[in-house]
């Protein structure tokens, strides 16, 4: 990584703000990364102060990293892809933020993931991480599905898989459902044995907590546990359904990203697997692209 | 209802404290109800202060109703069946409460429901309301299943049915699942049409909110909606599983209570339906029975 020494600008800040963390980069005109930062959730659904504090904290890190001063925030042309701003109300609230940047261009985290994955070209992206959602952007036509939140949405995601596991382990412990290796794996991982302790642990659990234990379901499935295999297959079917919907408008490329992408891919339908191509760049680079693109549009108009 | 005029005691207070409301009665030695009260949640999982405030508010109502003074609380021999005190930690916390009563005998809401349903005799009870759970008490052998909480437990309950509805309506709106009458019914009920407004409504919804809309699923099922029929049948299967487990120790009676009991009963397996008998008394009478029984035990010991 180079630094800002001897470079006068412009400076672009790309923000990928999700429900659990916020990642930013500062890049130069010729796309050199000169700084990066990482902080907590940047989802306005958790409150605007949490979100803006996360963005500012990660930005300060990135400025320090680039050898720049905090006051240089005013030089940054920012593209921010944030979870939640696909909802008009949160877009409006965030648009009214008295931010310290030169410019702020807002869109959803899913949109910048798609831009990054295909470097601004047409394509589709599915995120399978703590949550699940998909977006296709082909010849100006946008399809966006899933990602509505937990526990009613985000089917096939880590949070969803973790929830199914807890659900079935409790059924097994009550002798209301089949016995499963998941009970042993989960109780061993949490170092508990009592049902009540298990309930106590998950009583106010966030999607992130459920998602944290989702890999146990893949472990059990690989070891031949039928129930775990069913959960994984149901998750894959949800992701297949998202993929089929996105493929309906013929995106030239389809990328599968997020923490569970690699684990889920082998369980997807063959026609979906064949379509999957690696993302060309990370979402925060999509944010930079979005900032440049909107800045140029604004310049053309003015 | 008679009042306390000319009656000197003892006074029994029966408390049925659930996750959404707390119902109490004051009865005399010969089981005459002389006062009743109703307040909010009495579940220590929502905080001890909320729970004790609810119990005290309902008790004050009942005292007023009985023509007694608030200071007469110290005369009350209390049986309290509270959601959550089946968990040892919450039992301990509640046992340490510096309550204003003469005596306080604690057990779970499910236990007093069973005692009430069979007037202290052997039997089993299933609660299908906002949550779902079951208990059988036969010759001193206790089986308790379900009721672990939302969203991982309480299968087949109102909250569970409501959650399935929201889940499937969102899938239908994203064209990821079959179209269903539930979308029309739910959106009409909430007076909204946009997916985002629906997500916004349920974003921080409590089990009580999900349960409130569960009857729509029965309406759609009766009108022939296949998806709604599947959800109702899955709910009934969960309740069947609880029933089979309780029937394994041959309870002489089985009662099905709670807000969804009547709606679910026609969908239960014939062998379960045949076993179901009406509850003889409400849970708060079970609480009074529990207080008397434990008071007598204590007197025999001393």
Coordinates of C-alpha atoms in Angstrom, one line a residue:
Chain A
X1 CA 0.0 0.0 0.0
X2 CA 1.3 3.5 -0.9
X3 CA 0.5 6.6 1.1
X4 CA -0.8 10.0 0.2
X5 CA 2.7 11.6 0.3
X6 CA 3.2 13.8 -2.8
X7 CA -0.4 13.1 -4.0
X8 CA -2.8 16.0 -4.1
X9 CA -6.1 14.3 -4.8
X10 CA -8.8 13.6 -5.6
X11 CA -9.3 11.1 -2.8
X12 CA -12.1 8.6 -2.9
X13 CA -13.5 6.8 0.2
X14 CA -15.3 3.5 -0.4
X15 CA -17.6 2.4 2.4
X16 CA -19.1 -1.1 2.7
X17 CA -21.4 -0.8 5.7
X18 CA -23.1 -4.0 6.8
X19 CA -25.1 -5.1 9.8
X20 CA -22.1 -6.2 11.7
X21 CA -19.1 -4.3 10.4
X22 CA -18.0 -1.3 8.4
X23 CA -15.1 -1.6 6.0
X24 CA -13.6 1.5 4.2
X25 CA -10.8 2.2 1.8
X26 CA -9.2 5.4 0.5
X27 CA -8.1 5.2 -3.1
X28 CA -6.4 7.6 -5.4
X29 CA -7.4 8.7 -8.9
X30 CA -5.6 5.7 -10.4
X31 CA -7.2 3.3 -8.0
X32 CA -4.2 2.8 -5.6
X33 CA -5.4 1.9 -2.1
X34 CA -3.6 4.3 0.3
X35 CA -5.6 3.6 3.5
X36 CA -8.1 1.2 5.0
X37 CA -10.2 1.0 8.2
X38 CA -12.6 -1.4 9.9
X39 CA -15.2 -0.7 12.6
X40 CA -18.6 -1.9 13.9
X41 CA -22.1 -2.0 12.4
X42 CA -23.1 0.8 9.9
X43 CA -26.7 -0.1 9.5
X44 CA -29.1 2.8 10.2
X45 CA -31.7 0.3 11.4
X46 CA -29.5 0.1 14.6
X47 CA -29.7 3.8 15.0
X48 CA -28.1 6.7 13.0
X49 CA -25.6 7.5 15.7
X50 CA -24.2 3.9 15.7
X51 CA -24.0 4.0 11.9
X52 CA -22.3 7.4 11.5
X53 CA -19.9 6.7 14.4
X54 CA -18.8 3.5 12.7
X55 CA -18.3 5.2 9.4
X56 CA -16.3 8.0 11.0
X57 CA -14.2 5.7 13.2
X58 CA -13.3 3.5 10.2
X59 CA -12.5 6.7 8.1
X60 CA -10.2 8.1 10.8
X61 CA -8.3 4.7 10.8
X62 CA -8.0 4.9 7.0
X63 CA -6.8 8.5 7.1
X64 CA -4.1 7.7 9.7
X65 CA -3.1 4.7 7.6
X66 CA -2.8 7.0 4.6
X67 CA -0.7 9.5 6.5
X68 CA -3.5 12.1 6.3
X69 CA -5.0 14.3 9.0
X70 CA -8.6 14.0 10.3
X71 CA -9.4 17.4 8.8
X72 CA -8.7 15.8 5.4
X73 CA -12.2 14.2 5.7
X74 CA -13.4 17.3 3.9
X75 CA -11.3 16.2 0.9
X76 CA -13.0 12.8 0.6
X77 CA -15.4 12.0 -2.2
X78 CA -17.4 9.2 -0.6
X79 CA -19.4 6.3 -2.0
X80 CA -21.2 4.4 0.8
X81 CA -23.1 1.1 0.4
X82 CA -25.1 0.7 3.6
X83 CA -27.4 -2.0 4.8
X84 CA -30.9 -0.6 5.3
X85 CA -30.7 2.4 3.0
X86 CA -32.7 0.4 0.4
X87 CA -35.6 1.4 2.6
X88 CA -36.8 4.9 1.5
X89 CA -37.1 6.1 5.1
X90 CA -33.6 5.3 6.0
X91 CA -32.3 6.6 2.7
X92 CA -34.0 9.9 3.6
X93 CA -32.6 10.0 7.1
X94 CA -29.1 9.3 5.9
X95 CA -29.3 11.9 3.2
X96 CA -29.9 14.5 5.8
X97 CA -26.7 13.6 7.7
X98 CA -24.5 16.7 8.1
X99 CA -21.4 14.7 7.1
X100 CA -17.9 16.0 7.1
X101 CA -17.0 14.9 3.6
X102 CA -16.7 16.7 0.3
X103 CA -19.4 14.6 -1.3
X104 CA -21.4 11.6 -0.1
X105 CA -23.1 9.2 -2.6
X106 CA -25.4 6.7 -0.9
X107 CA -26.7 3.3 -2.0
X108 CA -27.3 -0.1 -0.5
X109 CA -24.5 -2.6 0.5
X110 CA -26.0 -5.1 -1.9
X111 CA -25.7 -2.6 -4.8
X112 CA -22.0 -1.9 -4.2
X113 CA -21.4 -5.6 -3.8
X114 CA -22.8 -6.1 -7.3
X115 CA -20.8 -3.1 -8.7
X116 CA -17.6 -4.4 -7.2
X117 CA -18.2 -8.0 -8.3
X118 CA -18.5 -7.0 -11.9
X119 CA -16.5 -3.8 -11.8
X120 CA -19.4 -1.7 -12.8
X121 CA -20.6 -4.0 -15.5
X122 CA -23.9 -5.8 -15.8
X123 CA -24.3 -8.8 -13.5
X124 CA -25.9 -10.3 -10.5
X125 CA -24.7 -11.0 -7.0
X126 CA -26.0 -13.1 -4.1
X127 CA -24.8 -12.4 -0.5
X128 CA -24.9 -15.5 1.7
X129 CA -23.5 -14.4 5.0
X130 CA -25.2 -13.5 8.3
X131 CA -28.2 -12.5 6.1
X132 CA -29.1 -13.4 2.5
X133 CA -30.1 -11.3 -0.5
X134 CA -29.5 -10.9 -4.2
X135 CA -29.4 -8.2 -6.8
X136 CA -29.2 -8.3 -10.6
X137 CA -28.4 -5.2 -12.6
X138 CA -28.8 -5.8 -16.4
X139 CA -29.2 -3.0 -19.0
X140 CA -30.6 -0.7 -16.3
X141 CA -33.1 -3.3 -15.1
X142 CA -32.8 -3.9 -11.4
X143 CA -34.1 -6.9 -9.5
X144 CA -33.5 -7.0 -5.7
X145 CA -34.8 -9.9 -3.6
X146 CA -34.5 -11.2 0.0
X147 CA -32.5 -9.5 2.8
X148 CA -35.6 -8.5 4.7
X149 CA -34.3 -9.3 8.1
X150 CA -34.4 -11.9 10.8
X151 CA -36.2 -14.1 11.8
X152 CA -38.9 -13.8 9.0
X153 CA -36.5 -13.3 6.1
X154 CA -32.9 -13.9 5.2
X155 CA -33.7 -17.5 4.3
X156 CA -30.7 -19.7 3.7
X157 CA -28.4 -17.3 5.5
X158 CA -26.1 -18.1 8.4
X159 CA -28.6 -16.7 10.9
X160 CA -31.4 -18.8 9.3
X161 CA -29.2 -22.0 9.4
X162 CA -28.2 -21.3 13.0
X163 CA -31.9 -20.8 14.0
X164 CA -32.9 -24.0 12.4
X165 CA -30.2 -25.8 14.3
X166 CA -31.3 -24.4 17.7
X167 CA -34.9 -25.2 16.8
X168 CA -34.1 -28.9 16.0
X169 CA -31.8 -29.4 18.9
X170 CA -34.5 -28.2 21.3
X171 CA -37.0 -30.6 19.6
X172 CA -34.6 -33.4 19.9
X173 CA -33.9 -32.6 23.6
X174 CA -37.7 -32.6 24.3
X175 CA -38.0 -35.9 22.3
X176 CA -40.3 -34.2 19.9
X177 CA -38.1 -34.6 16.9
X178 CA -35.3 -37.0 15.7
X179 CA -32.0 -37.2 17.6
X180 CA -29.2 -35.4 15.8
X181 CA -25.4 -34.9 16.0
X182 CA -26.2 -31.2 16.1
X183 CA -27.1 -31.5 19.8
X184 CA -23.6 -32.9 20.6
X185 CA -21.8 -30.4 18.4
X186 CA -23.7 -27.3 19.7
X187 CA -23.6 -28.3 23.4
X188 CA -19.9 -29.1 23.1
X189 CA -19.1 -25.8 21.4
X190 CA -21.1 -23.8 24.0
X191 CA -19.8 -26.0 26.9
X192 CA -23.3 -26.6 28.2
X193 CA -25.4 -29.7 28.5
X194 CA -28.8 -28.5 30.0
X195 CA -31.7 -27.5 27.8
X196 CA -32.4 -24.6 30.0
X197 CA -28.8 -23.3 29.6
X198 CA -29.2 -23.6 25.9
X199 CA -32.4 -21.6 25.9
X200 CA -30.8 -19.1 28.2
X201 CA -27.9 -18.6 25.8
X202 CA -30.1 -18.0 22.7
X203 CA -32.8 -16.1 24.5
X204 CA -31.9 -12.7 23.2
X205 CA -29.5 -13.8 20.5
X206 CA -28.8 -11.6 17.5
X207 CA -28.6 -12.8 13.9
X208 CA -24.9 -12.6 14.2
X209 CA -24.9 -15.1 17.1
X210 CA -27.0 -17.6 15.2
X211 CA -24.8 -17.2 12.2
X212 CA -21.7 -17.8 14.3
X213 CA -22.8 -21.4 14.9
X214 CA -24.0 -22.1 11.4
X215 CA -20.8 -23.8 10.4
X216 CA -21.6 -26.6 12.8
X217 CA -24.5 -27.6 10.6
X218 CA -22.1 -28.1 7.6
X219 CA -19.8 -30.1 9.9
X220 CA -22.7 -32.4 10.9
X221 CA -23.9 -32.7 7.3
X222 CA -20.5 -33.8 6.1
X223 CA -20.5 -36.4 8.9
X224 CA -23.7 -37.8 7.5
X225 CA -26.3 -36.4 9.9
X226 CA -29.6 -36.5 8.0
X227 CA -31.2 -33.6 9.8
X228 CA -28.2 -31.3 9.2
X229 CA -28.1 -32.4 5.5
X230 CA -31.8 -31.4 5.3
X231 CA -31.1 -28.0 6.8
X232 CA -28.2 -27.4 4.5
X233 CA -30.2 -28.5 1.5
X234 CA -33.1 -26.2 2.5
X235 CA -30.7 -23.3 2.8
X236 CA -29.2 -24.2 -0.7
X237 CA -32.8 -24.3 -2.1
X238 CA -33.4 -20.8 -0.8
X239 CA -30.2 -19.6 -2.5
X240 CA -31.2 -21.5 -5.6
X241 CA -34.6 -19.7 -5.7
X242 CA -32.8 -16.3 -5.4
X243 CA -30.4 -17.3 -8.2
X244 CA -33.2 -18.4 -10.5
X245 CA -35.0 -15.2 -9.9
X246 CA -31.9 -13.1 -10.8
X247 CA -31.0 -15.3 -13.8
X248 CA -34.5 -14.6 -15.2
X249 CA -33.1 -11.3 -16.7
X250 CA -30.0 -13.0 -18.1
X251 CA -27.1 -11.3 -16.2
X252 CA -23.8 -12.1 -18.0
X253 CA -22.2 -12.9 -14.7
X254 CA -23.3 -14.2 -11.2
X255 CA -21.2 -14.0 -8.1
X256 CA -21.8 -15.6 -4.7
X257 CA -20.2 -13.7 -1.9
X258 CA -20.4 -13.6 2.0
X259 CA -19.1 -15.9 4.7
X260 CA -21.2 -18.9 3.8
X261 CA -20.7 -18.7 0.0
X262 CA -17.9 -21.4 -0.2
X263 CA -19.8 -23.7 2.1
X264 CA -23.1 -23.5 0.3
X265 CA -21.8 -23.6 -3.3
X266 CA -21.4 -27.4 -3.5
X267 CA -25.0 -27.8 -2.5
X268 CA -26.5 -25.5 -5.1
X269 CA -28.3 -26.8 -8.2
X270 CA -25.8 -27.6 -11.0
X271 CA -27.2 -25.0 -13.4
X272 CA -26.6 -22.3 -10.7
X273 CA -23.1 -23.6 -9.8
X274 CA -22.2 -23.4 -13.5
X275 CA -23.2 -19.8 -13.6
X276 CA -21.2 -18.7 -10.6
X277 CA -18.0 -16.7 -11.3
X278 CA -15.7 -15.1 -8.8
X279 CA -16.3 -11.5 -7.8
X280 CA -13.8 -9.2 -9.5
X281 CA -13.5 -6.8 -6.6
X282 CA -14.7 -6.4 -3.0
X283 CA -17.8 -4.3 -2.2
X284 CA -15.8 -1.3 -0.9
X285 CA -14.3 -1.0 -4.4
X286 CA -17.8 -1.0 -5.7
X287 CA -18.5 1.9 -3.4
X288 CA -15.5 3.8 -4.9
X289 CA -16.8 3.1 -8.4
X290 CA -20.3 4.3 -7.4
X291 CA -18.8 7.6 -6.0
X292 CA -16.8 8.2 -9.1
X293 CA -19.7 7.4 -11.4
X294 CA -22.1 9.7 -9.5
X295 CA -19.5 12.5 -9.2
X296 CA -19.0 12.4 -13.0
X297 CA -22.7 12.4 -13.6
X298 CA -23.1 15.4 -11.3
X299 CA -20.2 17.2 -13.1
X300 CA -21.8 16.5 -16.5
X301 CA -25.1 18.0 -15.3
X302 CA -23.5 21.1 -13.7
Chain B
X1 CA -69.1 -12.3 43.2
X2 CA -69.3 -11.9 47.0
X3 CA -67.0 -9.5 49.0
X4 CA -64.8 -9.9 52.0
X5 CA -67.4 -8.2 54.3
X6 CA -67.9 -10.2 57.4
X7 CA -65.2 -12.8 56.4
X8 CA -62.0 -13.0 58.4
X9 CA -59.8 -15.2 56.3
X10 CA -57.8 -17.0 55.3
X11 CA -57.5 -15.2 51.9
X12 CA -55.9 -17.0 49.0
X13 CA -54.5 -15.1 46.0
X14 CA -54.1 -17.1 42.8
X15 CA -51.7 -15.6 40.2
X16 CA -51.5 -16.7 36.5
X17 CA -48.6 -14.8 35.2
X18 CA -47.8 -15.2 31.5
X19 CA -45.6 -13.5 29.0
X20 CA -48.3 -11.0 28.0
X21 CA -50.7 -10.7 30.9
X22 CA -51.2 -11.4 34.6
X23 CA -54.5 -12.5 36.0
X24 CA -55.2 -12.9 39.7
X25 CA -58.2 -13.9 41.9
X26 CA -58.8 -13.7 45.6
X27 CA -60.7 -16.6 47.0
X28 CA -62.0 -17.5 50.5
X29 CA -61.5 -20.7 52.4
X30 CA -64.6 -22.2 50.7
X31 CA -63.4 -21.2 47.2
X32 CA -65.7 -18.2 46.7
X33 CA -64.0 -15.6 44.4
X34 CA -64.2 -12.2 46.1
X35 CA -61.9 -10.2 43.9
X36 CA -60.1 -10.3 40.6
X37 CA -57.5 -8.3 38.7
X38 CA -55.7 -8.1 35.4
X39 CA -52.4 -6.4 34.4
X40 CA -49.4 -6.7 32.0
X41 CA -46.7 -9.3 31.7
X42 CA -45.5 -11.2 34.8
X43 CA -42.6 -13.0 33.2
X44 CA -39.3 -12.4 35.0
X45 CA -37.5 -12.9 31.7
X46 CA -38.7 -9.3 30.9
X47 CA -37.2 -8.1 34.1
X48 CA -38.1 -8.6 37.8
X49 CA -39.5 -5.1 38.2
X50 CA -41.9 -5.5 35.3
X51 CA -43.0 -8.8 36.7
X52 CA -43.5 -7.8 40.3
X53 CA -45.1 -4.5 39.3
X54 CA -47.7 -6.5 37.2
X55 CA -48.4 -8.8 40.1
X56 CA -48.8 -6.0 42.6
X57 CA -51.0 -3.9 40.2
X58 CA -53.4 -6.9 39.5
X59 CA -53.4 -7.6 43.3
X60 CA -54.4 -4.1 44.1
X61 CA -57.3 -4.3 41.6
X62 CA -58.4 -7.5 43.2
X63 CA -58.3 -6.1 46.7
X64 CA -60.3 -3.1 45.7
X65 CA -62.8 -5.4 44.0
X66 CA -63.1 -7.4 47.2
X67 CA -63.6 -4.3 49.3
X68 CA -60.2 -4.8 51.1
X69 CA -57.4 -2.3 51.7
X70 CA -54.0 -2.4 50.0
X71 CA -52.4 -3.2 53.4
X72 CA -54.4 -6.4 53.4
X73 CA -51.8 -7.7 51.0
X74 CA -50.0 -9.0 54.2
X75 CA -53.0 -11.3 54.8
X76 CA -52.8 -13.0 51.4
X77 CA -51.6 -16.6 51.0
X78 CA -50.3 -16.5 47.4
X79 CA -49.9 -19.2 44.8
X80 CA -48.1 -17.9 41.7
X81 CA -47.7 -19.7 38.4
X82 CA -45.2 -17.6 36.4
X83 CA -43.8 -18.0 32.9
X84 CA -40.0 -18.4 33.2
X85 CA -39.7 -19.7 36.8
X86 CA -39.2 -23.2 35.4
X87 CA -35.7 -21.9 34.8
X88 CA -33.7 -22.4 38.0
X89 CA -32.1 -19.0 37.8
X90 CA -35.4 -17.1 37.6
X91 CA -36.9 -19.3 40.3
X92 CA -34.0 -18.3 42.6
X93 CA -34.3 -14.6 41.7
X94 CA -38.1 -14.7 42.3
X95 CA -37.7 -16.6 45.6
X96 CA -35.6 -13.7 46.9
X97 CA -38.3 -11.1 46.2
X98 CA -39.2 -9.2 49.4
X99 CA -42.9 -9.6 48.7
X100 CA -45.6 -8.0 50.8
X101 CA -47.7 -11.2 51.2
X102 CA -48.2 -13.5 54.1
X103 CA -46.8 -16.4 52.0
X104 CA -45.7 -16.8 48.4
X105 CA -45.6 -20.3 46.7
X106 CA -44.0 -20.2 43.3
X107 CA -44.2 -22.5 40.3
X108 CA -44.6 -22.3 36.5
X109 CA -47.6 -21.0 34.7
X110 CA -47.8 -24.3 32.9
X111 CA -47.9 -26.2 36.2
X112 CA -50.8 -24.2 37.6
X113 CA -52.6 -24.6 34.2
X114 CA -52.3 -28.4 34.7
X115 CA -53.4 -28.3 38.3
X116 CA -56.4 -26.1 37.4
X117 CA -57.4 -28.1 34.4
X118 CA -57.6 -31.3 36.5
X119 CA -58.4 -29.7 39.9
X120 CA -55.2 -31.0 41.4
X121 CA -55.6 -34.5 39.9
X122 CA -53.3 -36.4 37.6
X123 CA -53.5 -35.2 34.0
X124 CA -51.8 -33.4 31.1
X125 CA -52.2 -30.0 29.6
X126 CA -51.1 -28.3 26.4
X127 CA -51.1 -24.5 26.1
X128 CA -51.4 -23.3 22.5
X129 CA -51.6 -19.5 22.7
X130 CA -48.9 -17.0 22.0
X131 CA -46.4 -19.7 22.9
X132 CA -46.8 -23.5 23.0
X133 CA -45.8 -26.0 25.7
X134 CA -47.1 -29.1 27.5
X135 CA -46.9 -30.8 30.9
X136 CA -48.1 -34.1 32.2
X137 CA -48.2 -34.9 35.9
X138 CA -49.0 -38.6 36.6
X139 CA -48.3 -40.4 39.9
X140 CA -45.6 -37.9 40.7
X141 CA -43.9 -38.3 37.3
X142 CA -43.6 -34.9 35.5
X143 CA -42.9 -34.4 31.8
X144 CA -42.5 -30.9 30.6
X145 CA -41.9 -30.1 26.9
X146 CA -41.7 -27.0 24.6
X147 CA -42.2 -23.5 25.7
X148 CA -38.6 -22.6 25.2
X149 CA -39.3 -19.2 23.6
X150 CA -39.4 -17.4 20.3
X151 CA -38.2 -17.7 17.5
X152 CA -36.3 -21.0 18.1
X153 CA -39.1 -22.8 20.1
X154 CA -42.8 -22.5 20.8
X155 CA -43.5 -24.5 17.6
X156 CA -47.2 -24.5 16.5
X157 CA -48.0 -21.5 18.7
X158 CA -49.6 -18.3 17.6
X159 CA -46.2 -16.6 17.4
X160 CA -44.9 -19.4 15.3
X161 CA -47.9 -19.4 12.9
X162 CA -47.6 -15.6 12.5
X163 CA -43.9 -15.9 11.8
X164 CA -44.5 -18.5 9.1
X165 CA -47.1 -16.2 7.5
X166 CA -44.8 -13.2 7.4
X167 CA -42.0 -15.5 6.0
X168 CA -44.1 -16.9 3.2
X169 CA -45.7 -13.5 2.3
X170 CA -42.2 -12.0 1.9
X171 CA -41.2 -15.0 -0.3
X172 CA -44.3 -14.5 -2.4
X173 CA -43.7 -10.8 -2.8
X174 CA -40.1 -11.5 -3.9
X175 CA -41.5 -14.2 -6.3
X176 CA -39.3 -16.7 -4.5
X177 CA -42.3 -18.8 -3.3
X178 CA -45.9 -19.5 -4.3
X179 CA -48.5 -16.7 -4.3
X180 CA -50.9 -16.9 -1.4
X181 CA -54.1 -15.4 -0.1
X182 CA -52.1 -14.6 3.0
X183 CA -50.5 -11.7 1.2
X184 CA -53.9 -10.0 0.6
X185 CA -55.2 -10.8 4.0
X186 CA -52.2 -9.5 5.9
X187 CA -51.7 -6.4 3.8
X188 CA -55.4 -5.6 4.1
X189 CA -55.3 -6.1 7.8
X190 CA -52.3 -3.9 8.2
X191 CA -53.5 -1.4 5.6
X192 CA -50.2 -1.5 3.7
X193 CA -49.2 -2.7 0.3
X194 CA -45.4 -2.3 0.0
X195 CA -43.0 -5.0 1.0
X196 CA -40.8 -2.5 2.7
X197 CA -43.7 -1.3 4.9
X198 CA -44.4 -4.9 5.8
X199 CA -40.8 -5.4 6.8
X200 CA -40.8 -2.2 8.7
X201 CA -43.9 -3.3 10.7
X202 CA -42.4 -6.6 11.7
X203 CA -38.8 -5.5 12.2
X204 CA -38.9 -5.5 16.0
X205 CA -42.1 -7.4 16.4
X206 CA -42.6 -9.3 19.6
X207 CA -44.1 -12.9 19.8
X208 CA -47.4 -11.2 20.8
X209 CA -47.5 -9.2 17.6
X210 CA -46.9 -12.3 15.4
X211 CA -49.6 -14.2 17.4
X212 CA -52.1 -11.4 16.9
X213 CA -52.1 -12.1 13.2
X214 CA -52.1 -15.9 13.4
X215 CA -55.9 -16.1 13.0
X216 CA -55.5 -14.9 9.4
X217 CA -53.8 -18.1 8.6
X218 CA -56.8 -20.1 9.8
X219 CA -59.1 -17.8 7.7
X220 CA -57.0 -18.4 4.6
X221 CA -56.8 -22.2 5.3
X222 CA -60.6 -22.3 5.5
X223 CA -60.9 -20.5 2.2
X224 CA -58.8 -23.2 0.6
X225 CA -55.3 -21.5 0.4
X226 CA -52.9 -24.4 0.1
X227 CA -49.9 -22.7 1.8
X228 CA -52.1 -21.6 4.8
X229 CA -53.4 -25.2 5.1
X230 CA -49.8 -26.4 5.1
X231 CA -48.8 -23.9 7.9
X232 CA -51.9 -24.9 10.0
X233 CA -51.1 -28.6 9.5
X234 CA -47.5 -28.1 10.5
X235 CA -48.6 -26.3 13.6
X236 CA -51.1 -29.1 14.4
X237 CA -48.3 -31.6 13.8
X238 CA -46.2 -29.8 16.4
X239 CA -49.0 -29.9 18.9
X240 CA -49.6 -33.6 18.0
X241 CA -46.0 -34.3 18.8
X242 CA -46.3 -32.6 22.2
X243 CA -49.5 -34.6 22.9
X244 CA -48.0 -37.9 22.0
X245 CA -45.1 -37.3 24.3
X246 CA -47.4 -36.4 27.2
X247 CA -49.7 -39.4 26.5
X248 CA -46.6 -41.7 26.8
X249 CA -47.1 -41.7 30.6
X250 CA -50.9 -42.3 30.4
X251 CA -52.4 -39.2 31.9
X252 CA -56.1 -39.9 32.7
X253 CA -57.1 -36.5 31.2
X254 CA -55.6 -34.2 28.6
X255 CA -56.7 -30.5 28.2
X256 CA -55.9 -28.1 25.4
X257 CA -56.0 -24.5 26.5
X258 CA -54.8 -21.1 25.2
X259 CA -56.1 -18.7 22.6
X260 CA -55.5 -21.0 19.6
X261 CA -56.8 -24.2 21.2
X262 CA -60.2 -24.1 19.6
X263 CA -58.8 -23.2 16.2
X264 CA -56.2 -26.0 16.2
X265 CA -58.3 -28.8 17.7
X266 CA -60.0 -29.8 14.4
X267 CA -56.6 -30.2 12.7
X268 CA -55.2 -32.5 15.4
X269 CA -54.7 -36.3 14.9
X270 CA -58.0 -38.2 15.7
X271 CA -56.3 -40.1 18.5
X272 CA -55.3 -36.9 20.1
X273 CA -58.7 -35.2 19.6
X274 CA -60.4 -38.1 21.2
X275 CA -58.3 -37.7 24.3
X276 CA -59.0 -34.0 24.8
X277 CA -61.3 -33.1 27.6
X278 CA -62.3 -29.5 28.7
X279 CA -60.2 -27.9 31.5
X280 CA -62.2 -28.1 34.8
X281 CA -60.9 -24.7 36.0
X282 CA -58.7 -21.8 34.8
X283 CA -55.0 -21.6 35.7
X284 CA -55.5 -19.0 38.5
X285 CA -57.6 -21.6 40.4
X286 CA -54.7 -24.0 39.9
X287 CA -52.5 -21.3 41.6
X288 CA -54.9 -21.2 44.6
X289 CA -54.9 -25.0 44.8
X290 CA -51.0 -24.9 44.7
X291 CA -50.9 -22.3 47.5
X292 CA -53.3 -24.3 49.7
X293 CA -51.5 -27.5 49.1
X294 CA -48.1 -26.1 49.9
X295 CA -49.4 -24.2 52.9
X296 CA -50.8 -27.5 54.3
X297 CA -47.5 -29.2 53.6
X298 CA -45.6 -26.5 55.4
X299 CA -48.1 -26.7 58.4
X300 CA -47.6 -30.5 58.6
X301 CA -43.9 -30.1 58.6
X302 CA -43.8 -27.4 61.3

